[in-house]
Amino acid sequence: MKTTLKLEELMMFVLGIYLFCLLDYAWWWFLVLILTPDIGMVGYLFGNKWGALSYNVFHHKGIAILIYLTGIYFSLPLCQLIGVILFSHSAFDRMFGYGLKYDKGFKFTHLGEIGK
C-alpha cells in the first residue's frame, strides 16, 4: 500500500508541474520556490501545537487547491503560482512520508511515524 500511495503522490507532483507549465513563469521559478512551504516549520519554535498548525496550513492540499482556484477565478497568476507550489510541495513531501503533523511532535504524521 505504501508504494501505491507514493505513486499517487508522484502523479500529483507531476500534475503540479503540468499546472505550473500552464502559467507564464520561467521554469526556474518552480525550482526556486518548491521548498518555500517548509517555512511552516518555523511554528515549531513556539511548541508542537503551533508547529503542527503552521506546518499543516502550508502543507494542506485543500488549501493549495482553494488558492489556485481563487487565482483562476479572479485571474490572479500569483495566486495560481502559490497554489501550484503549495500543492506540488505537499505531494513531493508525501512521496517521502512527510505527512500532516500531529500535536505530539514533528515526527508524528498522518502517514505514520517518521524514522520508524
Coordinates of N, CA and C in Angstrom, one line a residue:
M1 N 0.8 -1.2 0.0 CA 0.0 0.0 0.0 C 0.9 1.3 0.0
K2 N 2.0 1.2 0.7 CA 2.8 2.4 0.8 C 3.4 2.8 -0.6
T3 N 3.7 1.8 -1.4 CA 4.1 2.1 -2.8 C 3.0 2.7 -3.6
T4 N 1.8 2.2 -3.4 CA 0.7 2.8 -4.2 C 0.5 4.3 -3.8
L5 N 0.6 4.5 -2.5 CA 0.4 5.9 -2.0 C 1.5 6.8 -2.5
K6 N 2.8 6.3 -2.6 CA 3.9 7.1 -3.1 C 3.7 7.4 -4.6
L7 N 3.2 6.4 -5.3 CA 3.0 6.6 -6.8 C 1.9 7.6 -7.0
E8 N 0.8 7.5 -6.1 CA -0.2 8.5 -6.2 C 0.3 9.9 -6.0
E9 N 1.1 10.1 -5.0 CA 1.7 11.4 -4.7 C 2.7 11.8 -5.8
L10 N 3.4 10.9 -6.4 CA 4.2 11.2 -7.6 C 3.4 11.8 -8.7
M11 N 2.3 11.2 -9.0 CA 1.4 11.6 -10.1 C 0.8 13.0 -9.7
M12 N 0.5 13.3 -8.5 CA 0.1 14.6 -8.1 C 1.2 15.7 -8.2
F13 N 2.4 15.2 -8.0 CA 3.6 16.1 -8.2 C 3.7 16.5 -9.7
V14 N 3.6 15.4 -10.5 CA 3.6 15.6 -11.9 C 2.5 16.6 -12.4
L15 N 1.3 16.4 -11.8 CA 0.2 17.3 -12.1 C 0.6 18.8 -11.7
G16 N 1.2 18.9 -10.6 CA 1.7 20.3 -10.2 C 2.6 20.9 -11.2
I17 N 3.5 20.1 -11.7 CA 4.5 20.5 -12.7 C 3.7 21.0 -13.9
Y18 N 2.8 20.1 -14.3 CA 2.0 20.5 -15.5 C 1.2 21.8 -15.3
L19 N 0.6 22.0 -14.2 CA -0.1 23.2 -13.9 C 0.8 24.4 -13.9
F20 N 2.0 24.2 -13.4 CA 3.0 25.3 -13.4 C 3.3 25.7 -14.8
C21 N 3.5 24.7 -15.7 CA 3.8 24.9 -17.1 C 2.8 25.7 -17.8
L22 N 1.5 25.7 -17.3 CA 0.4 26.5 -17.9 C 0.5 28.0 -17.5
L23 N 1.3 28.3 -16.5 CA 1.5 29.6 -16.0 C 2.6 30.3 -16.8
D24 N 2.6 31.6 -16.8 CA 3.5 32.4 -17.5 C 4.7 32.8 -16.7
Y25 N 5.4 31.8 -16.1 CA 6.6 32.0 -15.3 C 7.7 31.1 -15.9
A26 N 8.9 31.6 -15.8 CA 10.1 30.9 -16.2 C 10.1 29.6 -15.4
W27 N 10.6 28.5 -16.0 CA 10.6 27.2 -15.3 C 11.5 27.2 -14.0
W28 N 12.5 28.1 -14.0 CA 13.4 28.1 -12.8 C 12.7 28.6 -11.5
W29 N 11.6 29.3 -11.7 CA 10.8 29.8 -10.5 C 10.3 28.6 -9.8
F30 N 9.9 27.5 -10.5 CA 9.4 26.3 -9.8 C 10.5 25.7 -8.9
L31 N 11.7 25.7 -9.4 CA 12.9 25.1 -8.6 C 13.2 26.0 -7.4
V32 N 13.1 27.3 -7.6 CA 13.4 28.3 -6.6 C 12.4 28.2 -5.4
L33 N 11.1 28.1 -5.8 CA 10.0 28.2 -4.8 C 9.6 26.9 -4.2
I34 N 10.0 25.7 -4.8 CA 9.4 24.4 -4.4 C 9.6 24.1 -2.9
L35 N 10.6 24.6 -2.3 CA 10.8 24.4 -0.8 C 10.3 25.4 0.1
T36 N 9.8 26.5 -0.4 CA 9.3 27.6 0.4 C 8.2 27.2 1.4
P37 N 7.3 26.3 1.1 CA 6.3 25.9 2.1 C 6.8 25.4 3.4
D38 N 8.1 25.0 3.4 CA 8.7 24.5 4.6 C 8.9 25.6 5.6
I39 N 8.6 26.8 5.3 CA 8.6 27.9 6.2 C 7.6 27.6 7.4
G40 N 6.7 26.8 7.1 CA 5.7 26.4 8.1 C 6.3 25.7 9.3
M41 N 7.5 25.2 9.2 CA 8.2 24.5 10.3 C 8.7 25.5 11.3
V42 N 8.7 26.8 11.0 CA 9.1 27.9 12.0 C 8.2 27.8 13.2
G43 N 6.9 27.4 13.0 CA 6.0 27.3 14.1 C 6.5 26.4 15.2
Y44 N 7.3 25.5 14.9 CA 7.9 24.6 16.0 C 8.7 25.3 17.0
L45 N 9.2 26.5 16.7 CA 9.9 27.3 17.6 C 9.0 27.7 18.8
F46 N 7.7 27.6 18.6 CA 6.7 28.0 19.7 C 6.0 26.8 20.3
G47 N 6.5 25.6 20.0 CA 6.0 24.4 20.6 C 5.3 23.5 19.5
N48 N 5.0 22.3 19.9 CA 4.5 21.3 19.0 C 3.1 21.7 18.4
K49 N 2.3 22.3 19.3 CA 0.9 22.6 18.9 C 1.0 23.7 17.7
W50 N 1.7 24.7 18.0 CA 1.8 25.8 16.9 C 2.6 25.3 15.7
G51 N 3.6 24.4 16.0 CA 4.4 23.9 14.9 C 3.5 23.0 13.9
A52 N 2.7 22.2 14.5 CA 1.8 21.3 13.7 C 0.8 22.2 13.0
L53 N 0.2 23.2 13.6 CA -0.7 24.0 13.0 C -0.1 24.8 11.8
S54 N 1.0 25.4 12.0 CA 1.6 26.2 10.9 C 2.1 25.3 9.8
Y55 N 2.7 24.1 10.2 CA 3.1 23.2 9.1 C 2.0 22.7 8.3
N56 N 0.9 22.3 9.0 CA -0.3 21.8 8.3 C -1.0 22.8 7.4
V57 N -1.0 24.1 7.7 CA -1.5 25.1 6.9 C -0.7 25.2 5.6
F58 N 0.6 25.1 5.7 CA 1.4 25.2 4.5 C 1.5 23.9 3.7
H59 N 1.0 22.8 4.2 CA 1.1 21.6 3.5 C -0.3 20.9 3.3
H60 N -1.3 21.7 3.4 CA -2.7 21.1 3.2 C -3.1 21.3 1.7
K61 N -3.3 20.2 1.1 CA -3.6 20.3 -0.4 C -4.9 21.0 -0.6
G62 N -5.9 20.8 0.3 CA -7.1 21.5 0.1 C -7.0 23.0 0.1
I63 N -6.1 23.6 0.9 CA -5.8 25.0 1.0 C -5.1 25.4 -0.3
A64 N -4.2 24.6 -0.8 CA -3.5 24.8 -2.0 C -4.4 24.9 -3.2
I65 N -5.3 24.0 -3.3 CA -6.3 23.9 -4.4 C -7.2 25.2 -4.3
L66 N -7.7 25.5 -3.1 CA -8.5 26.7 -2.9 C -7.8 28.0 -3.4
I67 N -6.5 28.1 -3.1 CA -5.8 29.3 -3.5 C -5.6 29.3 -5.0
Y68 N -5.3 28.1 -5.6 CA -5.1 28.0 -7.0 C -6.5 28.4 -7.8
L69 N -7.6 27.8 -7.3 CA -8.9 28.1 -7.9 C -9.3 29.6 -7.8
T70 N -8.9 30.2 -6.6 CA -9.2 31.6 -6.4 C -8.4 32.4 -7.5
G71 N -7.2 32.0 -7.7 CA -6.3 32.6 -8.7 C -6.9 32.5 -10.1
I72 N -7.5 31.4 -10.4 CA -8.2 31.2 -11.7 C -9.4 32.1 -11.8
Y73 N -10.2 32.0 -10.8 CA -11.5 32.7 -10.8 C -11.3 34.3 -11.0
F74 N -10.3 34.8 -10.2 CA -10.1 36.2 -10.3 C -9.0 36.6 -11.2
S75 N -8.5 35.7 -12.0 CA -7.4 35.9 -13.0 C -6.1 36.5 -12.3
L76 N -5.7 35.9 -11.2 CA -4.6 36.3 -10.4 C -3.4 35.2 -10.6
P77 N -2.5 35.4 -11.5 CA -1.5 34.5 -11.7 C -0.6 34.2 -10.5
L78 N -0.4 35.2 -9.6 CA 0.3 35.0 -8.4 C -0.3 34.0 -7.5
C79 N -1.7 34.1 -7.3 CA -2.4 33.1 -6.5 C -2.3 31.7 -7.2
Q80 N -2.4 31.6 -8.5 CA -2.2 30.3 -9.1 C -0.9 29.7 -8.8
L81 N 0.2 30.6 -8.9 CA 1.5 30.1 -8.6 C 1.6 29.6 -7.2
I82 N 1.1 30.4 -6.3 CA 1.2 30.0 -4.8 C 0.5 28.6 -4.6
G83 N -0.7 28.5 -5.2 CA -1.4 27.2 -5.1 C -0.7 26.1 -5.7
V84 N -0.1 26.3 -6.9 CA 0.6 25.2 -7.5 C 1.9 24.8 -6.7
I85 N 2.6 25.8 -6.2 CA 3.8 25.5 -5.4 C 3.4 24.7 -4.1
L86 N 2.3 25.2 -3.4 CA 1.9 24.5 -2.2 C 1.5 23.1 -2.5
F87 N 0.7 22.9 -3.5 CA 0.2 21.6 -3.9 C 1.4 20.7 -4.3
S88 N 2.3 21.1 -5.1 CA 3.4 20.3 -5.6 C 4.3 20.0 -4.4
H89 N 4.6 20.9 -3.6 CA 5.4 20.7 -2.4 C 4.8 19.6 -1.5
S90 N 3.5 19.7 -1.3 CA 2.9 18.7 -0.4 C 2.9 17.3 -1.0
A91 N 2.7 17.2 -2.3 CA 2.8 15.9 -2.9 C 4.2 15.4 -2.8
F92 N 5.2 16.3 -3.1 CA 6.6 15.9 -3.0 C 7.0 15.4 -1.6
D93 N 6.6 16.1 -0.6 CA 6.8 15.7 0.8 C 6.2 14.3 1.1
R94 N 5.0 14.1 0.7 CA 4.3 12.9 1.0 C 4.8 11.7 0.2
M95 N 5.5 11.9 -0.9 CA 6.2 10.8 -1.5 C 7.3 10.2 -0.6
F96 N 7.8 11.1 0.2 CA 8.9 10.7 1.1 C 8.4 10.4 2.6
G97 N 7.1 10.4 2.7 CA 6.5 10.0 4.0 C 6.3 11.1 5.0
Y98 N 6.5 12.4 4.6 CA 6.2 13.5 5.4 C 4.8 14.0 5.3
G99 N 3.9 13.5 6.2 CA 2.5 13.9 6.1 C 2.2 15.1 7.0
L100 N 0.9 15.3 7.1 CA 0.4 16.3 8.0 C 0.7 15.9 9.4
K101 N 1.0 16.9 10.3 CA 1.6 16.6 11.6 C 0.5 16.6 12.7
Y102 N 0.8 15.8 13.7 CA 0.0 15.7 14.9 C 0.7 16.6 16.0
D103 N -0.1 17.0 17.0 CA 0.5 17.9 18.1 C 1.6 17.2 18.9
K104 N 1.7 15.9 18.8 CA 2.7 15.2 19.6 C 4.2 15.5 19.3
G105 N 4.4 16.0 18.1 CA 5.8 16.3 17.6 C 5.9 16.2 16.1
F106 N 7.0 16.7 15.6 CA 7.2 16.7 14.2 C 7.2 15.3 13.5
K107 N 7.7 14.3 14.2 CA 7.8 13.0 13.6 C 6.5 12.2 13.6
F108 N 5.5 12.8 14.1 CA 4.2 12.1 14.2 C 3.2 12.6 13.1
T109 N 3.0 11.8 12.0 CA 2.3 12.3 10.9 C 1.1 11.4 10.6
H110 N 0.2 11.9 9.7 CA -1.0 11.1 9.3 C -0.6 9.9 8.5
L111 N 0.7 9.9 8.0 CA 1.2 8.7 7.3 C 1.9 7.7 8.1
G112 N 2.1 8.1 9.4 CA 2.8 7.2 10.3 C 4.0 8.0 10.9
E113 N 4.7 7.3 11.8 CA 5.8 8.0 12.4 C 7.0 8.0 11.5
I114 N 7.6 9.2 11.4 CA 8.8 9.4 10.5 C 10.0 8.8 11.2
G115 N 10.9 8.1 10.5 CA 12.1 7.5 11.0 C 11.8 6.1 11.7
K116 N 10.7 5.6 11.5 CA 10.4 4.3 12.1 C 10.6 3.2 11.1

